[in-house]
PDB file of N, CA and C in Angstrom:
ATOM      1  N   UNK A  17     -47.125   4.302  -4.471  1.00 72.00           N
ATOM      2  CA  UNK A  17     -46.676   4.970  -3.270  1.00 72.00           C
ATOM      3  C   UNK A  17     -47.873   5.287  -2.389  1.00 72.00           C
ATOM      4  N   UNK A  18     -47.688   5.210  -1.097  1.00 82.00           N
ATOM      5  CA  UNK A  18     -48.795   5.486  -0.183  1.00 82.00           C
ATOM      6  C   UNK A  18     -49.084   6.977  -0.070  1.00 82.00           C
ATOM      7  N   UNK A  19     -50.307   7.264   0.322  1.00 85.00           N
ATOM      8  CA  UNK A  19     -50.751   8.634   0.561  1.00 85.00           C
ATOM      9  C   UNK A  19     -50.812   8.860   2.063  1.00 85.00           C
ATOM     10  N   UNK A  20     -50.200   9.942   2.519  1.00 88.00           N
ATOM     11  CA  UNK A  20     -50.183  10.265   3.943  1.00 88.00           C
ATOM     12  C   UNK A  20     -50.985  11.535   4.185  1.00 88.00           C
ATOM     13  N   UNK A  21     -51.673  11.573   5.315  1.00 90.00           N
ATOM     14  CA  UNK A  21     -52.495  12.714   5.692  1.00 90.00           C
ATOM     15  C   UNK A  21     -51.707  13.575   6.667  1.00 90.00           C
ATOM     16  N   UNK A  22     -51.612  14.868   6.375  1.00 92.00           N
ATOM     17  CA  UNK A  22     -50.933  15.824   7.245  1.00 92.00           C
ATOM     18  C   UNK A  22     -51.923  16.911   7.624  1.00 92.00           C
ATOM     19  N   UNK A  23     -51.626  17.609   8.741  1.00 92.00           N
ATOM     20  CA  UNK A  23     -52.499  18.671   9.215  1.00 92.00           C
ATOM     21  C   UNK A  23     -51.665  19.913   9.503  1.00 92.00           C
ATOM     22  N   UNK A  24     -52.085  21.012   8.889  1.00 92.00           N
ATOM     23  CA  UNK A  24     -51.461  22.315   9.123  1.00 92.00           C
ATOM     24  C   UNK A  24     -52.307  23.055  10.157  1.00 92.00           C
ATOM     25  N   UNK A  25     -51.667  23.752  11.084  1.00 90.00           N
ATOM     26  CA  UNK A  25     -52.419  24.466  12.125  1.00 90.00           C
ATOM     27  C   UNK A  25     -53.200  25.641  11.547  1.00 90.00           C
ATOM     28  N   UNK A  26     -52.767  26.163  10.392  1.00 91.00           N
ATOM     29  CA  UNK A  26     -53.428  27.322   9.795  1.00 91.00           C
ATOM     30  C   UNK A  26     -54.404  26.898   8.699  1.00 91.00           C
ATOM     31  N   UNK A  27     -53.947  26.051   7.758  1.00 91.00           N
ATOM     32  CA  UNK A  27     -54.736  25.724   6.559  1.00 91.00           C
ATOM     33  C   UNK A  27     -55.606  24.479   6.704  1.00 91.00           C
ATOM     34  N   UNK A  28     -55.282  23.596   7.615  1.00 92.00           N
ATOM     35  CA  UNK A  28     -56.059  22.371   7.788  1.00 92.00           C
ATOM     36  C   UNK A  28     -55.369  21.157   7.208  1.00 92.00           C
ATOM     37  N   UNK A  29     -56.149  20.137   6.878  1.00 91.00           N
ATOM     38  CA  UNK A  29     -55.602  18.848   6.446  1.00 91.00           C
ATOM     39  C   UNK A  29     -55.285  18.851   4.949  1.00 91.00           C
ATOM     40  N   UNK A  30     -54.253  18.076   4.580  1.00 91.00           N
ATOM     41  CA  UNK A  30     -53.888  17.874   3.181  1.00 91.00           C
ATOM     42  C   UNK A  30     -53.200  16.527   3.049  1.00 91.00           C
ATOM     43  N   UNK A  31     -53.196  15.989   1.836  1.00 90.00           N
ATOM     44  CA  UNK A  31     -52.592  14.688   1.550  1.00 90.00           C
ATOM     45  C   UNK A  31     -51.276  14.873   0.816  1.00 90.00           C
ATOM     46  N   UNK A  32     -50.340  13.977   1.115  1.00 89.00           N
ATOM     47  CA  UNK A  32     -49.066  13.946   0.392  1.00 89.00           C
ATOM     48  C   UNK A  32     -48.780  12.516  -0.042  1.00 89.00           C
ATOM     49  N   UNK A  33     -48.342  12.366  -1.280  1.00 89.00           N
ATOM     50  CA  UNK A  33     -47.917  11.057  -1.774  1.00 89.00           C
ATOM     51  C   UNK A  33     -46.401  11.040  -1.706  1.00 89.00           C
ATOM     52  N   UNK A  34     -45.877  10.115  -0.925  1.00 88.00           N
ATOM     53  CA  UNK A  34     -44.431  10.017  -0.771  1.00 88.00           C
ATOM     54  C   UNK A  34     -44.033   8.574  -0.523  1.00 88.00           C
ATOM     55  N   UNK A  35     -42.759   8.239  -0.752  1.00 89.00           N
ATOM     56  CA  UNK A  35     -42.306   6.863  -0.515  1.00 89.00           C
ATOM     57  C   UNK A  35     -42.398   6.503   0.967  1.00 89.00           C
ATOM     58  N   UNK A  36     -42.479   5.205   1.240  1.00 86.00           N
ATOM     59  CA  UNK A  36     -42.581   4.745   2.625  1.00 86.00           C
ATOM     60  C   UNK A  36     -41.329   5.092   3.418  1.00 86.00           C
ATOM     61  N   UNK A  37     -40.185   5.207   2.738  1.00 88.00           N
ATOM     62  CA  UNK A  37     -38.955   5.546   3.444  1.00 88.00           C
ATOM     63  C   UNK A  37     -38.997   6.967   3.987  1.00 88.00           C
ATOM     64  N   UNK A  38     -39.880   7.813   3.451  1.00 87.00           N
ATOM     65  CA  UNK A  38     -39.999   9.191   3.923  1.00 87.00           C
ATOM     66  C   UNK A  38     -41.254   9.406   4.760  1.00 87.00           C
ATOM     67  N   UNK A  39     -41.846   8.350   5.272  1.00 82.00           N
ATOM     68  CA  UNK A  39     -43.113   8.489   6.002  1.00 82.00           C
ATOM     69  C   UNK A  39     -42.955   9.304   7.279  1.00 82.00           C
ATOM     70  N   UNK A  40     -41.818   9.228   7.942  1.00 83.00           N
ATOM     71  CA  UNK A  40     -41.617   9.962   9.188  1.00 83.00           C
ATOM     72  C   UNK A  40     -40.997  11.330   9.005  1.00 83.00           C
ATOM     73  N   UNK A  41     -40.627  11.685   7.792  1.00 87.00           N
ATOM     74  CA  UNK A  41     -39.988  12.982   7.538  1.00 87.00           C
ATOM     75  C   UNK A  41     -41.008  14.105   7.695  1.00 87.00           C
ATOM     76  N   UNK A  42     -40.568  15.255   8.196  1.00 86.00           N
ATOM     77  CA  UNK A  42     -41.497  16.374   8.329  1.00 86.00           C
ATOM     78  C   UNK A  42     -41.952  16.888   6.965  1.00 86.00           C
ATOM     79  N   UNK A  43     -43.118  17.509   6.944  1.00 91.00           N
ATOM     80  CA  UNK A  43     -43.676  18.024   5.695  1.00 91.00           C
ATOM     81  C   UNK A  43     -44.057  19.480   5.872  1.00 91.00           C
ATOM     82  N   UNK A  44     -44.066  20.191   4.764  1.00 91.00           N
ATOM     83  CA  UNK A  44     -44.499  21.588   4.767  1.00 91.00           C
ATOM     84  C   UNK A  44     -45.868  21.683   4.114  1.00 91.00           C
ATOM     85  N   UNK A  45     -46.677  22.602   4.598  1.00 92.00           N
ATOM     86  CA  UNK A  45     -47.992  22.843   4.026  1.00 92.00           C
ATOM     87  C   UNK A  45     -47.817  23.398   2.611  1.00 92.00           C
ATOM     88  N   UNK A  46     -48.533  22.862   1.627  1.00 89.00           N
ATOM     89  CA  UNK A  46     -48.385  23.376   0.265  1.00 89.00           C
ATOM     90  C   UNK A  46     -48.928  24.801   0.091  1.00 89.00           C
ATOM     91  N   UNK A  47     -49.795  25.264   0.988  1.00 90.00           N
ATOM     92  CA  UNK A  47     -50.368  26.605   0.861  1.00 90.00           C
ATOM     93  C   UNK A  47     -49.506  27.675   1.536  1.00 90.00           C
ATOM     94  N   UNK A  48     -49.134  27.422   2.804  1.00 93.00           N
ATOM     95  CA  UNK A  48     -48.438  28.462   3.567  1.00 93.00           C
ATOM     96  C   UNK A  48     -46.991  28.111   3.891  1.00 93.00           C
ATOM     97  N   UNK A  49     -46.525  26.926   3.543  1.00 90.00           N
ATOM     98  CA  UNK A  49     -45.143  26.457   3.750  1.00 90.00           C
ATOM     99  C   UNK A  49     -44.756  26.343   5.219  1.00 90.00           C
ATOM    100  N   UNK A  50     -45.719  26.270   6.107  1.00 92.00           N
ATOM    101  CA  UNK A  50     -45.432  26.050   7.534  1.00 92.00           C
ATOM    102  C   UNK A  50     -45.281  24.549   7.786  1.00 92.00           C
ATOM    103  N   UNK A  51     -44.584  24.180   8.845  1.00 92.00           N
ATOM    104  CA  UNK A  51     -44.455  22.750   9.155  1.00 92.00           C
ATOM    105  C   UNK A  51     -45.810  22.155   9.539  1.00 92.00           C
ATOM    106  N   UNK A  52     -46.035  20.941   9.085  1.00 92.00           N
ATOM    107  CA  UNK A  52     -47.297  20.247   9.367  1.00 92.00           C
ATOM    108  C   UNK A  52     -46.990  18.912  10.030  1.00 92.00           C
ATOM    109  N   UNK A  53     -47.906  18.442  10.832  1.00 91.00           N
ATOM    110  CA  UNK A  53     -47.704  17.149  11.496  1.00 91.00           C
ATOM    111  C   UNK A  53     -48.535  16.088  10.794  1.00 91.00           C
ATOM    112  N   UNK A  54     -48.015  14.870  10.851  1.00 90.00           N
ATOM    113  CA  UNK A  54     -48.699  13.750  10.211  1.00 90.00           C
ATOM    114  C   UNK A  54     -49.844  13.271  11.091  1.00 90.00           C
ATOM    115  N   UNK A  55     -50.975  12.975  10.473  1.00 89.00           N
ATOM    116  CA  UNK A  55     -52.162  12.488  11.166  1.00 89.00           C
ATOM    117  C   UNK A  55     -52.354  11.030  10.781  1.00 89.00           C
ATOM    118  N   UNK A  56     -52.520  10.164  11.771  1.00 86.00           N
ATOM    119  CA  UNK A  56     -52.759   8.753  11.490  1.00 86.00           C
ATOM    120  C   UNK A  56     -54.220   8.562  11.117  1.00 86.00           C
ATOM    121  N   UNK A  57     -54.441   7.892   9.999  1.00 79.00           N
ATOM    122  CA  UNK A  57     -55.796   7.670   9.508  1.00 79.00           C
ATOM    123  C   UNK A  57     -55.941   6.222   9.055  1.00 79.00           C
ATOM    124  N   UNK A  58     -57.180   5.812   8.832  1.00 74.00           N
ATOM    125  CA  UNK A  58     -57.448   4.454   8.344  1.00 74.00           C
ATOM    126  C   UNK A  58     -56.900   4.311   6.925  1.00 74.00           C
ATOM    127  N   UNK A  59     -56.458   3.104   6.552  1.00 71.00           N
ATOM    128  CA  UNK A  59     -55.944   2.910   5.197  1.00 71.00           C
ATOM    129  C   UNK A  59     -57.047   3.071   4.162  1.00 71.00           C
ATOM    130  N   UNK A  60     -56.670   3.518   2.988  1.00 64.00           N
ATOM    131  CA  UNK A  60     -57.624   3.712   1.894  1.00 64.00           C
ATOM    132  C   UNK A  60     -57.818   2.398   1.160  1.00 64.00           C
ATOM    133  N   UNK A  61     -58.881   1.686   1.470  1.00 61.00           N
ATOM    134  CA  UNK A  61     -59.141   0.389   0.864  1.00 61.00           C
ATOM    135  C   UNK A  61     -60.037   0.498  -0.364  1.00 61.00           C
ATOM    136  N   UNK A  62     -60.378   1.693  -0.748  1.00 63.00           N
ATOM    137  CA  UNK A  62     -61.272   1.866  -1.889  1.00 63.00           C
ATOM    138  C   UNK A  62     -60.613   1.485  -3.204  1.00 63.00           C
ATOM    139  N   UNK A  63     -59.293   1.325  -3.203  1.00 72.00           N
ATOM    140  CA  UNK A  63     -58.603   0.990  -4.436  1.00 72.00           C
ATOM    141  C   UNK A  63     -58.567  -0.526  -4.693  1.00 72.00           C
ATOM    142  N   UNK A  64     -59.233  -1.307  -3.856  1.00 76.00           N
ATOM    143  CA  UNK A  64     -59.289  -2.749  -4.063  1.00 76.00           C
ATOM    144  C   UNK A  64     -60.184  -3.082  -5.255  1.00 76.00           C
ATOM    145  N   UNK A  65     -59.905  -4.170  -5.951  1.00 84.00           N
ATOM    146  CA  UNK A  65     -60.819  -4.605  -7.019  1.00 84.00           C
ATOM    147  C   UNK A  65     -62.205  -4.898  -6.446  1.00 84.00           C
ATOM    148  N   UNK A  66     -63.226  -4.699  -7.266  1.00 85.00           N
ATOM    149  CA  UNK A  66     -64.613  -4.829  -6.810  1.00 85.00           C
ATOM    150  C   UNK A  66     -64.904  -6.226  -6.270  1.00 85.00           C
ATOM    151  N   UNK A  67     -64.436  -7.268  -6.950  1.00 87.00           N
ATOM    152  CA  UNK A  67     -64.696  -8.630  -6.495  1.00 87.00           C
ATOM    153  C   UNK A  67     -64.074  -8.918  -5.146  1.00 87.00           C
ATOM    154  N   UNK A  68     -62.837  -8.466  -4.948  1.00 87.00           N
ATOM    155  CA  UNK A  68     -62.169  -8.683  -3.672  1.00 87.00           C
ATOM    156  C   UNK A  68     -62.848  -7.895  -2.565  1.00 87.00           C
ATOM    157  N   UNK A  69     -63.244  -6.665  -2.850  1.00 84.00           N
ATOM    158  CA  UNK A  69     -63.915  -5.844  -1.847  1.00 84.00           C
ATOM    159  C   UNK A  69     -65.233  -6.475  -1.431  1.00 84.00           C
ATOM    160  N   UNK A  70     -66.026  -6.987  -2.397  1.00 87.00           N
ATOM    161  CA  UNK A  70     -67.312  -7.596  -2.039  1.00 87.00           C
ATOM    162  C   UNK A  70     -67.103  -8.897  -1.273  1.00 87.00           C
ATOM    163  N   UNK A  71     -66.051  -9.647  -1.593  1.00 89.00           N
ATOM    164  CA  UNK A  71     -65.762 -10.877  -0.849  1.00 89.00           C
ATOM    165  C   UNK A  71     -65.359 -10.558   0.590  1.00 89.00           C
ATOM    166  N   UNK A  72     -64.560  -9.527   0.774  1.00 86.00           N
ATOM    167  CA  UNK A  72     -64.175  -9.130   2.134  1.00 86.00           C
ATOM    168  C   UNK A  72     -65.382  -8.631   2.917  1.00 86.00           C
ATOM    169  N   UNK A  73     -66.277  -7.891   2.261  1.00 87.00           N
ATOM    170  CA  UNK A  73     -67.490  -7.419   2.936  1.00 87.00           C
ATOM    171  C   UNK A  73     -68.389  -8.589   3.324  1.00 87.00           C
ATOM    172  N   UNK A  74     -68.533  -9.570   2.448  1.00 85.00           N
ATOM    173  CA  UNK A  74     -69.359 -10.744   2.757  1.00 85.00           C
ATOM    174  C   UNK A  74     -68.754 -11.543   3.904  1.00 85.00           C
ATOM    175  N   UNK A  75     -67.437 -11.661   3.921  1.00 86.00           N
ATOM    176  CA  UNK A  75     -66.763 -12.377   5.004  1.00 86.00           C
ATOM    177  C   UNK A  75     -66.987 -11.655   6.328  1.00 86.00           C
ATOM    178  N   UNK A  76     -66.914 -10.340   6.299  1.00 85.00           N
ATOM    179  CA  UNK A  76     -67.120  -9.557   7.517  1.00 85.00           C
ATOM    180  C   UNK A  76     -68.565  -9.698   8.020  1.00 85.00           C
ATOM    181  N   UNK A  77     -69.540  -9.648   7.105  1.00 82.00           N
ATOM    182  CA  UNK A  77     -70.946  -9.773   7.505  1.00 82.00           C
ATOM    183  C   UNK A  77     -71.251 -11.154   8.079  1.00 82.00           C
ATOM    184  N   UNK A  78     -70.641 -12.202   7.513  1.00 80.00           N
ATOM    185  CA  UNK A  78     -70.969 -13.553   7.953  1.00 80.00           C
ATOM    186  C   UNK A  78     -70.191 -13.979   9.187  1.00 80.00           C
ATOM    187  N   UNK A  79     -69.310 -13.149   9.698  1.00 81.00           N
ATOM    188  CA  UNK A  79     -68.528 -13.525  10.879  1.00 81.00           C
ATOM    189  C   UNK A  79     -69.425 -13.692  12.105  1.00 81.00           C
ATOM    190  N   UNK A  80     -70.404 -12.807  12.263  1.00 79.00           N
ATOM    191  CA  UNK A  80     -71.273 -12.860  13.429  1.00 79.00           C
ATOM    192  C   UNK A  80     -72.596 -13.558  13.162  1.00 79.00           C
ATOM    193  N   UNK A  81     -73.132 -13.396  11.953  1.00 76.00           N
ATOM    194  CA  UNK A  81     -74.427 -13.971  11.617  1.00 76.00           C
ATOM    195  C   UNK A  81     -74.319 -14.762  10.318  1.00 76.00           C
ATOM    196  N   UNK A  82     -73.805 -15.992  10.373  1.00 74.00           N
ATOM    197  CA  UNK A  82     -73.682 -16.760   9.131  1.00 74.00           C
ATOM    198  C   UNK A  82     -75.043 -17.181   8.603  1.00 74.00           C
ATOM    199  N   UNK A  83     -75.150 -17.319   7.281  1.00 75.00           N
ATOM    200  CA  UNK A  83     -76.383 -17.810   6.669  1.00 75.00           C
ATOM    201  C   UNK A  83     -76.571 -19.280   7.036  1.00 75.00           C
ATOM    202  N   UNK A  84     -77.791 -19.644   7.454  1.00 80.00           N
ATOM    203  CA  UNK A  84     -78.096 -21.012   7.836  1.00 80.00           C
ATOM    204  C   UNK A  84     -78.891 -21.656   6.704  1.00 80.00           C
ATOM    205  N   UNK A  85     -78.426 -22.797   6.232  1.00 81.00           N
ATOM    206  CA  UNK A  85     -79.094 -23.516   5.155  1.00 81.00           C
ATOM    207  C   UNK A  85     -80.029 -24.540   5.775  1.00 81.00           C
ATOM    208  N   UNK A  86     -81.311 -24.485   5.378  1.00 85.00           N
ATOM    209  CA  UNK A  86     -82.291 -25.412   5.948  1.00 85.00           C
ATOM    210  C   UNK A  86     -82.652 -26.537   4.992  1.00 85.00           C
ATOM    211  N   UNK A  87     -82.328 -26.379   3.697  1.00 86.00           N
ATOM    212  CA  UNK A  87     -82.620 -27.432   2.724  1.00 86.00           C
ATOM    213  C   UNK A  87     -81.594 -27.366   1.594  1.00 86.00           C
ATOM    214  N   UNK A  88     -81.471 -28.467   0.856  1.00 84.00           N
ATOM    215  CA  UNK A  88     -80.513 -28.444  -0.253  1.00 84.00           C
ATOM    216  C   UNK A  88     -81.000 -27.536  -1.381  1.00 84.00           C
ATOM    217  N   UNK A  89     -80.105 -27.048  -2.204  1.00 79.00           N
ATOM    218  CA  UNK A  89     -80.531 -26.179  -3.307  1.00 79.00           C
ATOM    219  C   UNK A  89     -81.370 -26.946  -4.312  1.00 79.00           C
ATOM    220  N   UNK A  90     -82.249 -26.256  -5.056  1.00 81.00           N
ATOM    221  CA  UNK A  90     -83.098 -26.949  -6.030  1.00 81.00           C
ATOM    222  C   UNK A  90     -82.268 -27.501  -7.178  1.00 81.00           C
ATOM    223  N   UNK A  91     -82.777 -28.580  -7.781  1.00 77.00           N
ATOM    224  CA  UNK A  91     -82.086 -29.181  -8.925  1.00 77.00           C
ATOM    225  C   UNK A  91     -82.274 -28.297 -10.146  1.00 77.00           C
ATOM    226  N   UNK A  92     -81.275 -28.293 -10.997  1.00 75.00           N
ATOM    227  CA  UNK A  92     -81.327 -27.428 -12.174  1.00 75.00           C
ATOM    228  C   UNK A  92     -82.071 -28.060 -13.329  1.00 75.00           C
ATOM    229  N   UNK A  93     -82.407 -29.338 -13.277  1.00 71.00           N
ATOM    230  CA  UNK A  93     -83.150 -29.996 -14.341  1.00 71.00           C
ATOM    231  C   UNK A  93     -82.263 -30.828 -15.244  1.00 71.00           C
ATOM    232  N   UNK A  94     -81.126 -30.370 -15.571  1.00 70.00           N
ATOM    233  CA  UNK A  94     -80.224 -31.116 -16.435  1.00 70.00           C
ATOM    234  C   UNK A  94     -79.132 -31.755 -15.599  1.00 70.00           C
ATOM    235  N   UNK A  95     -78.927 -33.026 -15.811  1.00 69.00           N
ATOM    236  CA  UNK A  95     -77.920 -33.765 -15.069  1.00 69.00           C
ATOM    237  C   UNK A  95     -76.596 -33.686 -15.821  1.00 69.00           C
ATOM    238  N   UNK A  96     -75.574 -33.328 -15.129  1.00 67.00           N
ATOM    239  CA  UNK A  96     -74.249 -33.247 -15.739  1.00 67.00           C
ATOM    240  C   UNK A  96     -73.615 -34.634 -15.737  1.00 67.00           C
ATOM    241  N   UNK A  97     -73.110 -35.038 -16.901  1.00 68.00           N
ATOM    242  CA  UNK A  97     -72.402 -36.310 -16.996  1.00 68.00           C
ATOM    243  C   UNK A  97     -70.918 -36.029 -17.118  1.00 68.00           C
ATOM    244  N   UNK A  98     -70.142 -36.826 -16.423  1.00 72.00           N
ATOM    245  CA  UNK A  98     -68.705 -36.695 -16.543  1.00 72.00           C
ATOM    246  C   UNK A  98     -68.218 -37.592 -17.667  1.00 72.00           C
ATOM    247  N   UNK A  99     -67.458 -37.006 -18.548  1.00 67.00           N
ATOM    248  CA  UNK A  99     -66.902 -37.760 -19.663  1.00 67.00           C
ATOM    249  C   UNK A  99     -65.394 -37.761 -19.495  1.00 67.00           C
ATOM    250  N   UNK A 100     -64.848 -38.956 -19.305  1.00 77.00           N
ATOM    251  CA  UNK A 100     -63.406 -39.044 -19.143  1.00 77.00           C
ATOM    252  C   UNK A 100     -62.700 -39.203 -20.480  1.00 77.00           C
ATOM    253  N   UNK A 101     -63.403 -39.777 -21.453  1.00 84.00           N
ATOM    254  CA  UNK A 101     -62.825 -39.980 -22.777  1.00 84.00           C
ATOM    255  C   UNK A 101     -63.783 -39.369 -23.799  1.00 84.00           C
ATOM    256  N   UNK A 102     -63.327 -38.415 -24.615  1.00 82.00           N
ATOM    257  CA  UNK A 102     -64.235 -37.767 -25.566  1.00 82.00           C
ATOM    258  C   UNK A 102     -64.840 -38.727 -26.588  1.00 82.00           C
ATOM    259  N   UNK A 103     -64.250 -39.885 -26.793  1.00 87.00           N
ATOM    260  CA  UNK A 103     -64.815 -40.860 -27.738  1.00 87.00           C
ATOM    261  C   UNK A 103     -66.127 -41.425 -27.214  1.00 87.00           C
ATOM    262  N   UNK A 104     -66.358 -41.347 -25.907  1.00 82.00           N
ATOM    263  CA  UNK A 104     -67.606 -41.846 -25.344  1.00 82.00           C
ATOM    264  C   UNK A 104     -68.813 -41.037 -25.817  1.00 82.00           C
ATOM    265  N   UNK A 105     -68.591 -39.792 -26.225  1.00 80.00           N
ATOM    266  CA  UNK A 105     -69.691 -38.966 -26.694  1.00 80.00           C
ATOM    267  C   UNK A 105     -70.283 -39.479 -27.994  1.00 80.00           C
ATOM    268  N   UNK A 106     -69.498 -40.213 -28.779  1.00 84.00           N
ATOM    269  CA  UNK A 106     -69.974 -40.713 -30.067  1.00 84.00           C
ATOM    270  C   UNK A 106     -70.689 -42.064 -29.954  1.00 84.00           C
ATOM    271  N   UNK A 107     -70.741 -42.646 -28.796  1.00 84.00           N
ATOM    272  CA  UNK A 107     -71.424 -43.928 -28.600  1.00 84.00           C
ATOM    273  C   UNK A 107     -72.927 -43.725 -28.675  1.00 84.00           C
ATOM    274  N   UNK A 108     -73.657 -44.737 -29.162  1.00 87.00           N
ATOM    275  CA  UNK A 108     -75.124 -44.600 -29.229  1.00 87.00           C
ATOM    276  C   UNK A 108     -75.731 -44.514 -27.829  1.00 87.00           C
ATOM    277  N   UNK A 109     -76.797 -43.748 -27.736  1.00 79.00           N
ATOM    278  CA  UNK A 109     -77.494 -43.561 -26.455  1.00 79.00           C
ATOM    279  C   UNK A 109     -78.773 -44.389 -26.452  1.00 79.00           C
ATOM    280  N   UNK A 110     -79.159 -44.941 -25.295  1.00 73.00           N
ATOM    281  CA  UNK A 110     -80.407 -45.717 -25.223  1.00 73.00           C
ATOM    282  C   UNK A 110     -81.629 -44.840 -25.339  1.00 73.00           C
TER     283      UNK A 110
END
């Protein structure tokens, strides 16, 4: 369920967790029971998984200043061979 931010004129801001179907319903302050108005705020994206959050941050950073590659990456030293049939691994090597 989403968390909504409300503001009481006496006590200040507080959060309420309620279903989306009740997002427009009036709320009472939990401290003084006076009516409170809903405050529009940015969504809470902190609950995203770490990998997704870092990917979104990298995408945002590279939108204006993408990394420019000037040369190919260095070779790792070992060449990967593709084997389509596992029996080929048992063949003698030169």
